[in-house]
CSV table of C-alpha atoms and ligand atoms in Angstrom, one decimal:
chain,number,residue,atom,x,y,z
A,289,MET,CA,-37.5,33.7,-56.5
A,290,THR,CA,-40.7,31.7,-56.3
A,291,SER,CA,-40.5,28.0,-55.2
A,292,ALA,CA,-40.9,25.2,-57.8
A,293,LEU,CA,-42.5,23.0,-55.0
A,294,PHE,CA,-46.2,22.6,-54.7
A,295,PRO,CA,-47.3,25.4,-52.3
A,296,THR,CA,-49.1,22.9,-50.0
A,297,TYR,CA,-47.1,23.7,-46.8
A,298,ALA,CA,-46.9,27.0,-44.7
A,299,ARG,CA,-43.1,27.0,-44.4
A,300,ALA,CA,-41.2,29.3,-42.1
A,301,ASP,CA,-38.5,31.3,-43.9
A,302,LEU,CA,-35.7,29.2,-42.1
A,303,ALA,CA,-33.5,26.4,-43.3
A,304,PHE,CA,-31.1,24.3,-41.1
A,305,GLU,CA,-27.5,23.4,-42.1
A,306,ARG,CA,-26.5,21.2,-39.3
A,307,GLY,CA,-28.0,19.2,-36.4
A,308,GLU,CA,-26.6,17.8,-33.2
A,309,GLY,CA,-28.9,16.0,-30.6
A,310,ALA,CA,-31.7,18.3,-29.7
A,311,TRP,CA,-30.2,21.3,-31.5
A,312,LEU,CA,-30.4,22.6,-35.1
A,313,PHE,CA,-28.2,25.2,-36.5
A,314,ALA,CA,-29.3,27.8,-39.2
A,315,ALA,CA,-26.9,28.9,-42.0
A,316,ASN,CA,-26.1,32.2,-40.0
A,317,GLY,CA,-25.0,30.1,-37.0
A,318,ASP,CA,-28.2,30.7,-35.0
A,319,ARG,CA,-28.9,27.7,-32.7
A,320,TYR,CA,-32.5,26.4,-32.2
A,321,LEU,CA,-33.7,24.0,-29.5
A,322,ASP,CA,-35.7,21.3,-31.4
A,323,PHE,CA,-38.8,20.5,-29.5
A,324,GLY,CA,-40.7,19.7,-32.7
A,325,GLY,CA,-38.5,16.7,-33.6
A,326,GLY,CA,-39.6,16.9,-37.2
A,327,VAL,CA,-43.1,16.0,-35.9
A,328,ALA,CA,-42.1,13.2,-33.6
A,329,VAL,CA,-39.7,11.7,-36.3
A,330,ASN,CA,-36.3,12.6,-35.0
A,331,SER,CA,-36.7,10.2,-32.0
A,332,LEU,CA,-32.9,10.1,-31.3
A,333,GLY,CA,-32.3,13.7,-32.2
A,334,HIS,CA,-30.0,14.9,-35.0
A,335,ALA,CA,-26.8,13.0,-36.1
A,336,HIS,CA,-27.0,10.5,-33.4
A,337,PRO,CA,-23.7,8.7,-33.7
A,338,ARG,CA,-25.2,5.2,-33.8
A,339,LEU,CA,-27.5,6.0,-36.5
A,340,VAL,CA,-24.9,7.8,-38.5
A,341,ALA,CA,-22.6,4.8,-38.2
A,342,THR,CA,-25.4,2.4,-39.1
A,343,LEU,CA,-26.4,4.3,-42.2
A,344,ARG,CA,-22.7,4.8,-43.3
A,345,ALA,CA,-22.2,1.0,-43.1
A,346,ALA,CA,-25.5,0.2,-44.9
A,347,ILE,CA,-24.7,2.7,-47.7
A,348,GLU,CA,-21.6,0.6,-48.6
A,349,LYS,CA,-23.9,-2.5,-49.1
A,350,PRO,CA,-26.7,-2.7,-51.8
A,351,TRP,CA,-29.2,0.1,-51.2
A,352,HIS,CA,-32.1,-1.9,-52.8
A,353,VAL,CA,-32.7,-5.4,-54.0
A,354,SER,CA,-36.5,-5.5,-54.2
A,355,ASN,CA,-38.8,-7.8,-52.3
A,356,LEU,CA,-38.2,-10.6,-54.8
A,357,PHE,CA,-35.1,-11.6,-52.5
A,358,GLN,CA,-34.4,-12.2,-48.9
A,359,ILE,CA,-33.7,-8.9,-47.0
A,360,PRO,CA,-31.9,-10.0,-43.7
A,361,GLN,CA,-32.0,-6.5,-42.3
A,362,ALA,CA,-35.8,-6.4,-42.6
A,363,GLU,CA,-36.1,-9.8,-41.1
A,364,ARG,CA,-34.0,-8.7,-38.1
A,365,LEU,CA,-36.0,-5.5,-37.6
A,366,ALA,CA,-39.4,-7.4,-37.9
A,367,ARG,CA,-38.1,-9.9,-35.4
A,368,ARG,CA,-37.2,-7.1,-32.9
A,369,LEU,CA,-40.6,-5.6,-33.3
A,370,VAL,CA,-42.3,-8.8,-32.8
A,371,ASP,CA,-40.2,-9.6,-29.7
A,372,ALA,CA,-41.0,-6.0,-28.2
A,373,THR,CA,-44.7,-6.0,-28.9
A,374,PHE,CA,-48.0,-7.9,-29.1
A,375,ALA,CA,-47.4,-8.7,-32.8
A,376,ASP,CA,-46.4,-11.9,-34.6
A,377,ARG,CA,-46.0,-10.4,-38.1
A,378,VAL,CA,-44.8,-7.1,-39.7
A,379,PHE,CA,-45.2,-5.5,-43.1
A,380,PHE,CA,-42.8,-2.6,-43.9
A,381,SER,CA,-43.8,0.5,-45.8
A,382,ASN,CA,-42.2,4.0,-46.3
A,383,SER,CA,-44.6,6.3,-44.5
A,384,GLY,CA,-47.2,6.5,-41.8
A,385,ALA,CA,-50.2,6.7,-44.2
A,386,GLU,CA,-48.9,3.6,-46.0
A,387,ALA,CA,-48.6,1.8,-42.6
A,388,VAL,CA,-52.2,2.8,-41.8
A,389,GLU,CA,-53.4,1.8,-45.2
A,390,CYS,CA,-51.8,-1.7,-44.7
A,391,ALA,CA,-53.5,-1.9,-41.3
A,392,ILE,CA,-56.9,-1.1,-42.9
A,393,LYS,CA,-56.3,-3.6,-45.6
A,394,THR,CA,-55.2,-6.2,-43.1
A,395,ALA,CA,-58.4,-5.8,-41.0
A,396,ARG,CA,-60.6,-6.1,-44.1
A,397,LYS,CA,-58.8,-9.1,-45.5
A,398,PHE,CA,-58.9,-10.9,-42.0
A,399,HIS,CA,-62.8,-10.9,-42.4
A,400,ALA,CA,-62.6,-11.8,-46.0
A,401,ALA,CA,-60.5,-14.9,-45.0
A,402,ASN,CA,-63.2,-15.7,-42.5
A,403,ASP,CA,-65.8,-15.7,-45.4
A,404,ALA,CA,-67.2,-12.4,-44.2
A,405,PRO,CA,-66.0,-9.9,-46.9
A,406,GLU,CA,-69.0,-7.7,-46.2
A,407,ARG,CA,-67.3,-6.8,-42.9
A,408,PHE,CA,-65.0,-4.1,-44.2
A,409,ARG,CA,-66.1,-1.0,-42.4
A,410,LEU,CA,-63.9,0.6,-39.5
A,411,ILE,CA,-65.2,2.8,-36.7
A,412,THR,CA,-63.0,5.9,-36.3
A,413,PHE,CA,-63.1,9.0,-34.1
A,414,GLU,CA,-63.6,12.7,-34.6
A,415,GLY,CA,-60.3,14.6,-34.4
A,416,ALA,CA,-58.4,11.7,-35.8
A,417,PHE,CA,-55.6,11.9,-38.3
A,418,HIS,CA,-54.5,8.9,-40.2
A,419,GLY,CA,-52.5,10.2,-43.2
A,420,ARG,CA,-53.1,11.7,-46.7
A,421,THR,CA,-53.8,8.8,-49.0
A,422,LEU,CA,-57.4,8.7,-50.2
A,423,ALA,CA,-58.3,5.9,-47.8
A,424,THR,CA,-56.5,7.3,-44.7
A,425,LEU,CA,-58.1,10.7,-45.4
A,426,ALA,CA,-61.6,9.0,-45.4
A,427,ALA,CA,-60.6,7.3,-42.1
A,428,GLY,CA,-59.5,10.7,-40.5
A,429,GLY,CA,-62.8,12.2,-41.7
A,430,ASN,CA,-61.5,15.8,-41.7
A,431,GLN,CA,-63.8,17.4,-44.3
A,432,LYS,CA,-61.2,20.2,-45.1
A,433,TYR,CA,-58.8,17.6,-46.4
A,434,ILE,CA,-61.4,15.4,-48.2
A,435,ASP,CA,-63.1,18.1,-50.2
A,436,GLY,CA,-62.2,18.4,-53.8
A,437,PHE,CA,-60.7,14.9,-54.2
A,438,GLY,CA,-63.8,13.3,-55.7
A,439,LEU,CA,-65.7,10.4,-54.1
A,440,LYS,CA,-64.7,9.7,-50.6
A,441,VAL,CA,-63.4,6.2,-49.9
A,442,ASP,CA,-66.2,4.3,-48.3
A,443,GLY,CA,-65.8,2.1,-45.1
A,444,PHE,CA,-65.3,4.5,-42.3
A,445,ASP,CA,-67.9,5.4,-39.7
A,446,GLN,CA,-67.0,8.2,-37.3
A,447,ALA,CA,-67.9,8.3,-33.6
A,448,PRO,CA,-67.4,11.5,-31.3
A,449,PHE,CA,-64.2,11.3,-29.3
A,450,GLY,CA,-64.3,8.9,-26.4
A,451,ASP,CA,-68.1,8.2,-26.8
A,452,LEU,CA,-68.5,4.4,-26.1
A,453,ASP,CA,-72.3,4.4,-26.7
A,454,ALA,CA,-71.8,5.9,-30.1
A,455,VAL,CA,-69.2,3.2,-30.9
A,456,GLU,CA,-71.6,0.5,-29.8
A,457,ALA,CA,-74.4,2.1,-31.8
A,458,LEU,CA,-72.2,2.1,-34.9
A,459,ILE,CA,-71.4,-1.6,-34.9
A,460,GLY,CA,-73.4,-3.4,-37.5
A,461,PRO,CA,-73.2,-6.4,-39.9
A,462,ASN,CA,-70.5,-4.7,-42.0
A,463,THR,CA,-68.2,-3.6,-39.2
A,464,ALA,CA,-64.6,-5.0,-39.3
A,465,GLY,CA,-63.1,-3.3,-36.4
A,466,VAL,CA,-62.2,0.0,-34.5
A,467,LEU,CA,-59.3,2.3,-35.7
A,468,LEU,CA,-57.8,4.9,-33.3
A,469,GLU,CA,-54.8,6.7,-32.1
A,470,PRO,CA,-54.3,6.0,-28.3
A,471,ILE,CA,-53.4,9.7,-28.0
A,472,GLN,CA,-54.5,11.8,-31.0
A,473,GLY,CA,-51.5,13.7,-32.3
A,474,GLU,CA,-52.6,16.1,-35.1
A,475,GLY,CA,-56.0,16.3,-33.3
A,476,GLY,CA,-54.3,18.2,-30.3
A,477,VAL,CA,-52.6,15.5,-28.1
A,478,ARG,CA,-56.0,14.2,-26.9
A,479,ALA,CA,-55.6,10.9,-25.0
A,480,PHE,CA,-58.4,8.3,-24.8
A,481,PRO,CA,-58.9,7.3,-21.1
A,482,HIS,CA,-57.4,3.9,-20.3
A,483,GLY,CA,-61.0,2.8,-19.2
A,484,PHE,CA,-62.4,3.7,-22.6
A,485,LEU,CA,-59.6,1.7,-24.4
A,486,ARG,CA,-60.3,-1.3,-22.3
A,487,ALA,CA,-64.1,-1.0,-22.9
A,488,VAL,CA,-63.4,-0.7,-26.7
A,489,ARG,CA,-61.3,-3.9,-26.5
A,490,GLU,CA,-64.2,-5.7,-24.8
A,491,LEU,CA,-66.6,-4.5,-27.4
A,492,CYS,CA,-64.3,-5.8,-30.1
A,493,ASP,CA,-64.1,-9.1,-28.5
A,494,ARG,CA,-67.8,-9.3,-28.0
A,495,HIS,CA,-68.5,-8.6,-31.6
A,496,GLY,CA,-65.6,-10.4,-33.3
A,497,LEU,CA,-64.1,-7.1,-34.3
A,498,LEU,CA,-60.4,-6.1,-34.7
A,499,LEU,CA,-58.8,-3.3,-32.6
A,500,VAL,CA,-56.5,-1.5,-35.1
A,501,LEU,CA,-54.2,1.2,-33.6
A,502,ASP,CA,-52.5,4.1,-35.3
A,503,GLU,CA,-49.4,4.5,-33.3
A,504,VAL,CA,-47.6,6.4,-36.1
A,505,GLN,CA,-47.0,9.3,-33.7
A,506,THR,CA,-47.3,7.7,-30.3
A,507,GLY,CA,-45.2,4.5,-30.9
A,508,VAL,CA,-41.5,3.8,-30.6
A,509,GLY,CA,-41.2,5.1,-27.0
A,510,ARG,CA,-42.7,8.5,-27.5
A,511,THR,CA,-45.0,8.2,-24.5
A,512,GLY,CA,-42.6,6.3,-22.2
A,513,SER,CA,-43.6,2.9,-23.3
A,514,PHE,CA,-42.8,1.3,-26.6
A,515,LEU,CA,-46.4,1.5,-27.7
A,516,ALA,CA,-48.6,4.0,-26.0
A,517,ILE,CA,-51.4,1.3,-25.7
A,518,GLU,CA,-49.3,-0.7,-23.3
A,519,GLN,CA,-50.1,1.8,-20.5
A,520,SER,CA,-53.8,0.9,-20.7
A,521,GLY,CA,-53.1,-2.9,-20.4
A,522,VAL,CA,-54.9,-3.4,-23.7
A,523,SER,CA,-53.5,-5.7,-26.4
A,524,PRO,CA,-54.5,-4.7,-30.0
A,525,ASP,CA,-54.7,-6.9,-33.1
A,526,ILE,CA,-53.1,-4.6,-35.6
A,527,ALA,CA,-50.9,-1.4,-35.1
A,528,ALA,CA,-49.3,1.0,-37.5
A,529,LEU,CA,-45.9,2.6,-36.7
A,530,ALA,CA,-43.8,5.1,-38.7
A,531,LYS,CA,-42.6,8.5,-37.5
A,532,GLY,CA,-40.1,7.7,-34.8
A,533,LEU,CA,-39.2,4.3,-36.1
A,534,GLY,CA,-36.5,5.5,-38.5
A,535,GLY,CA,-35.2,8.5,-36.5
A,536,GLY,CA,-35.5,10.6,-39.6
A,537,PHE,CA,-35.1,7.8,-42.2
A,538,PRO,CA,-38.4,7.1,-44.0
A,539,ILE,CA,-40.0,3.8,-42.9
A,540,GLY,CA,-43.3,2.6,-41.7
A,541,ALA,CA,-44.5,-0.7,-40.3
A,542,CYS,CA,-47.8,-2.6,-39.9
A,543,LEU,CA,-47.8,-5.0,-37.0
A,544,ALA,CA,-50.4,-7.7,-36.6
A,545,THR,CA,-51.0,-10.9,-34.6
A,546,GLU,CA,-50.8,-14.1,-36.6
A,547,GLU,CA,-54.6,-14.4,-36.4
A,548,ALA,CA,-55.3,-10.8,-37.5
A,549,ALA,CA,-52.7,-11.1,-40.4
A,550,LYS,CA,-54.4,-14.4,-41.7
A,551,GLY,CA,-55.7,-12.7,-44.8
A,552,MET,CA,-52.4,-11.2,-45.9
A,553,THR,CA,-51.3,-14.1,-47.9
A,554,LEU,CA,-49.0,-14.4,-51.0
A,555,GLY,CA,-49.7,-11.4,-53.3
A,556,ALA,CA,-52.2,-9.7,-50.9
A,557,HIS,CA,-50.1,-6.6,-50.6
A,558,GLY,CA,-46.8,-5.0,-51.7
A,559,SER,CA,-44.4,-2.0,-51.7
A,560,THR,CA,-41.5,-1.6,-54.0
A,561,PHE,CA,-39.4,0.3,-51.4
A,562,GLY,CA,-41.0,-1.1,-48.4
A,563,GLY,CA,-38.5,-2.9,-46.0
A,564,ASN,CA,-35.4,-1.7,-48.0
A,565,PRO,CA,-32.0,-2.5,-46.4
A,566,LEU,CA,-31.2,1.2,-45.6
A,567,ALA,CA,-34.5,1.9,-43.8
A,568,THR,CA,-34.5,-1.4,-41.9
A,569,SER,CA,-30.9,-1.1,-40.9
A,570,VAL,CA,-31.5,2.3,-39.4
A,571,GLY,CA,-34.8,1.1,-37.8
A,572,ALA,CA,-33.0,-1.6,-36.1
A,573,ALA,CA,-30.4,0.8,-34.8
A,574,VAL,CA,-33.1,3.0,-33.4
A,575,LEU,CA,-34.6,0.0,-31.6
A,576,ASP,CA,-31.2,-0.9,-30.3
A,577,VAL,CA,-31.2,2.4,-28.5
A,578,VAL,CA,-34.9,2.7,-27.5
A,579,LEU,CA,-35.1,-0.9,-26.2
A,580,ALA,CA,-31.9,-0.7,-24.2
A,581,PRO,CA,-32.5,-1.3,-20.5
A,582,GLY,CA,-33.6,1.9,-18.8
A,583,PHE,CA,-34.2,4.0,-22.0
A,584,LEU,CA,-38.0,4.0,-21.8
A,585,GLU,CA,-37.9,4.5,-18.0
A,586,ARG,CA,-35.8,7.6,-18.6
A,587,VAL,CA,-38.2,8.9,-21.2
A,588,ALA,CA,-41.0,8.6,-18.7
A,589,ARG,CA,-39.0,10.2,-15.9
A,590,LEU,CA,-38.0,13.2,-18.2
A,591,GLY,CA,-41.6,13.4,-19.2
A,592,SER,CA,-42.6,14.1,-15.6
A,593,VAL,CA,-39.8,16.7,-15.3
A,594,LEU,CA,-41.2,18.4,-18.4
A,595,ARG,CA,-44.7,18.2,-17.2
A,596,GLN,CA,-43.8,19.9,-13.9
A,597,SER,CA,-42.0,22.7,-15.9
A,598,LEU,CA,-45.0,23.2,-18.1
A,599,ALA,CA,-47.3,23.3,-15.0
A,600,GLN,CA,-45.2,26.1,-13.6
A,601,ILE,CA,-45.4,28.1,-16.9
A,602,GLU,CA,-49.1,27.5,-17.0
A,603,ASP,CA,-49.4,29.0,-13.4
A,604,GLN,CA,-47.3,32.0,-14.4
A,605,HIS,CA,-49.1,32.7,-17.6
A,606,PRO,CA,-52.9,31.8,-17.2
A,607,SER,CA,-53.8,34.3,-19.8
A,608,ILE,CA,-51.8,32.6,-22.4
A,609,ILE,CA,-52.0,28.9,-21.5
A,610,GLU,CA,-55.2,27.2,-20.9
A,611,SER,CA,-54.1,23.6,-20.1
A,612,ILE,CA,-51.3,21.1,-20.5
A,613,ARG,CA,-51.8,17.5,-21.8
A,614,GLY,CA,-49.8,14.5,-22.8
A,615,GLU,CA,-47.7,11.6,-21.9
A,616,GLY,CA,-44.0,10.7,-21.9
A,617,LEU,CA,-42.3,13.2,-24.2
A,618,MET,CA,-45.5,14.0,-26.1
A,619,PHE,CA,-47.1,17.2,-24.8
A,620,GLY,CA,-49.8,19.6,-25.9
A,621,ILE,CA,-50.1,23.2,-24.7
A,622,LYS,CA,-53.7,24.4,-25.3
A,623,THR,CA,-53.2,28.1,-25.7
A,624,ARG,CA,-55.6,31.1,-25.2
A,625,VAL,CA,-53.9,33.0,-28.0
A,626,ALA,CA,-53.9,31.5,-31.5
A,627,ASN,CA,-51.6,28.3,-31.4
A,628,THR,CA,-49.8,29.5,-34.5
A,629,GLU,CA,-49.1,32.8,-32.7
A,630,PHE,CA,-47.7,30.9,-29.7
A,631,ALA,CA,-45.5,28.8,-32.0
A,632,ALA,CA,-44.2,31.9,-33.8
A,633,ALA,CA,-43.4,33.5,-30.4
A,634,ALA,CA,-41.6,30.3,-29.4
A,635,LEU,CA,-39.7,30.5,-32.7
A,636,LYS,CA,-38.5,34.0,-31.9
A,637,GLU,CA,-37.0,32.4,-28.7
A,638,LYS,CA,-35.3,29.9,-30.9
A,639,LEU,CA,-37.5,27.0,-29.7
A,640,LEU,CA,-39.1,24.8,-32.4
A,641,THR,CA,-42.7,23.5,-31.6
A,642,ILE,CA,-45.5,22.1,-33.7
A,643,PRO,CA,-49.1,23.5,-33.9
A,644,ALA,CA,-51.9,20.8,-33.8
A,645,GLY,CA,-55.7,20.8,-33.8
A,646,ASP,CA,-57.8,22.1,-30.9
A,647,ASN,CA,-55.6,25.3,-30.8
A,648,VAL,CA,-52.8,23.2,-29.3
A,649,VAL,CA,-49.0,23.6,-29.6
A,650,ARG,CA,-47.2,20.2,-29.5
A,651,LEU,CA,-43.9,19.6,-27.8
A,652,LEU,CA,-42.2,16.4,-29.3
A,653,PRO,CA,-38.5,16.7,-28.3
A,654,PRO,CA,-36.0,13.9,-29.2
A,655,LEU,CA,-36.2,11.2,-26.7
A,656,ILE,CA,-32.5,11.7,-25.8
A,657,ILE,CA,-33.0,15.2,-24.3
A,658,ASP,CA,-31.5,15.9,-20.9
A,659,GLU,CA,-32.8,17.9,-17.9
A,660,GLN,CA,-30.7,20.9,-18.8
A,661,GLU,CA,-32.4,21.1,-22.3
A,662,ILE,CA,-35.8,20.7,-20.7
A,663,ALA,CA,-34.9,23.6,-18.3
A,664,GLU,CA,-33.8,25.6,-21.3
A,665,ALA,CA,-37.0,24.8,-23.2
A,666,ALA,CA,-39.0,25.9,-20.2
A,667,ARG,CA,-37.1,29.2,-20.0
A,668,ARG,CA,-37.8,29.9,-23.7
A,669,LEU,CA,-41.5,29.0,-23.3
A,670,GLY,CA,-41.7,31.3,-20.4
A,671,ASP,CA,-40.1,34.1,-22.4
A,672,ALA,CA,-42.5,33.4,-25.3
A,673,CYS,CA,-45.4,33.7,-22.9
A,674,ALA,CA,-44.0,36.9,-21.6
A,675,ARG,CA,-43.5,38.2,-25.2
A,676,LEU,CA,-47.1,37.4,-26.1
A,677,ARG,CA,-48.4,39.2,-23.0
A,678,ALA,CA,-46.3,42.2,-23.8
A,679,ASN,CA,-47.7,42.2,-27.4
A,680,GLY,CA,-51.2,42.0,-26.0
A,681,ALA,CA,-50.7,44.9,-23.6
A,682,ALA,CA,-49.4,46.9,-26.4
A,683,GLN,CA,-52.4,46.5,-28.5
B,936,PLP,C1,-48.1,11.5,-39.3
B,936,PLP,C2,-49.3,10.6,-39.0
B,936,PLP,C3,-49.7,9.7,-40.0
B,936,PLP,C4,-49.2,9.9,-41.5
B,936,PLP,O1,-47.9,9.7,-41.6
B,936,PLP,P1,-47.1,10.1,-43.0
B,936,PLP,O2,-45.7,9.5,-42.8
B,936,PLP,O3,-47.2,11.5,-43.1
B,936,PLP,O4,-47.8,9.4,-44.1
B,936,PLP,C5,-50.7,8.9,-39.7
B,936,PLP,N1,-51.1,8.8,-38.5
B,936,PLP,C6,-50.7,9.5,-37.5
B,936,PLP,C7,-51.3,9.3,-36.1
B,936,PLP,C8,-49.7,10.5,-37.8
B,936,PLP,O5,-49.3,11.2,-36.7
């Protein structure tokens, strides 16, 4: 039977019935090792006992009360985010695109509040992905996604990846700030060098611009620090979070310093569902785990273990793998075969991975994996490479 859903996704013919930690189980009992993590969403794996207990308890209480009333759960989560980061203020949304949209609006409103409403343009980078709303599409600048949707939202000027001179040349009287992902996710796990991030911060300071981060994919411990930007020593003005924050429950957050948030006054923004008690309860439980002493250090350590395993596979299969990149538990394998072909071969080994731009296959395992699971994933990746080589030889 044909599907009643919009055919906007290329779905594998596979559904899962049950999940446990880093594992997903199909209806026929087949067991898959989940190194896709629902695209960096299942930060604590599947059916994490703490998240299950939190959601069960929250479900017995009011699911939704609207933002016309106090929401203590949202207050608590906002306080924890503020305590853990550069930020002083938080706005909750339901998705990554909405969190980035709020970040863009916050940056524009900051300059408007400073009597410079003409400063509304953000400098963005080639290869960026910021979401699928009309404004975040324009920010991402991927023509393939923009075409056919009418006039492109104005206010974004794109620089080549990592090109500081180009950034400087784009700064003009209408520039509000710079928007970037510290490590581009959909773009193929491409990290901006730390020196580049520091130089962008200096440029922003020199020109009165805001540094706006999209940490929707890199945030909440994915790279071994709570925010990826921390590793460069740079402090942003605004940052968007989402994917890993709810561990599978939809939630996004826009974080800002008191100063950067100065334009977001009464009535400046809103969201019916944003910050609802279910989402913010689960978000706080995720932070309980991720911010517990030693957790992020463990992510970084497991990341080095995974990196070493991947380097070995790269050595063994140079005709399949071109290079390995990434940080913490966010890796990209740049393949010499089509990345979709590589992901399909991994799927045959019952290992879930996620294709990205630049012919890269992403590994985004739950942050709670252990060394045995990393060894198992490496074995399956090696088998997938061997399978691809055998296929190549047969042709
Ligand atoms: C996934 C993603 C988004 C969009 O998030 P949605 O929840 O799909 O709206 C935005 N920015 C980055 C960096 C992402 O990885």
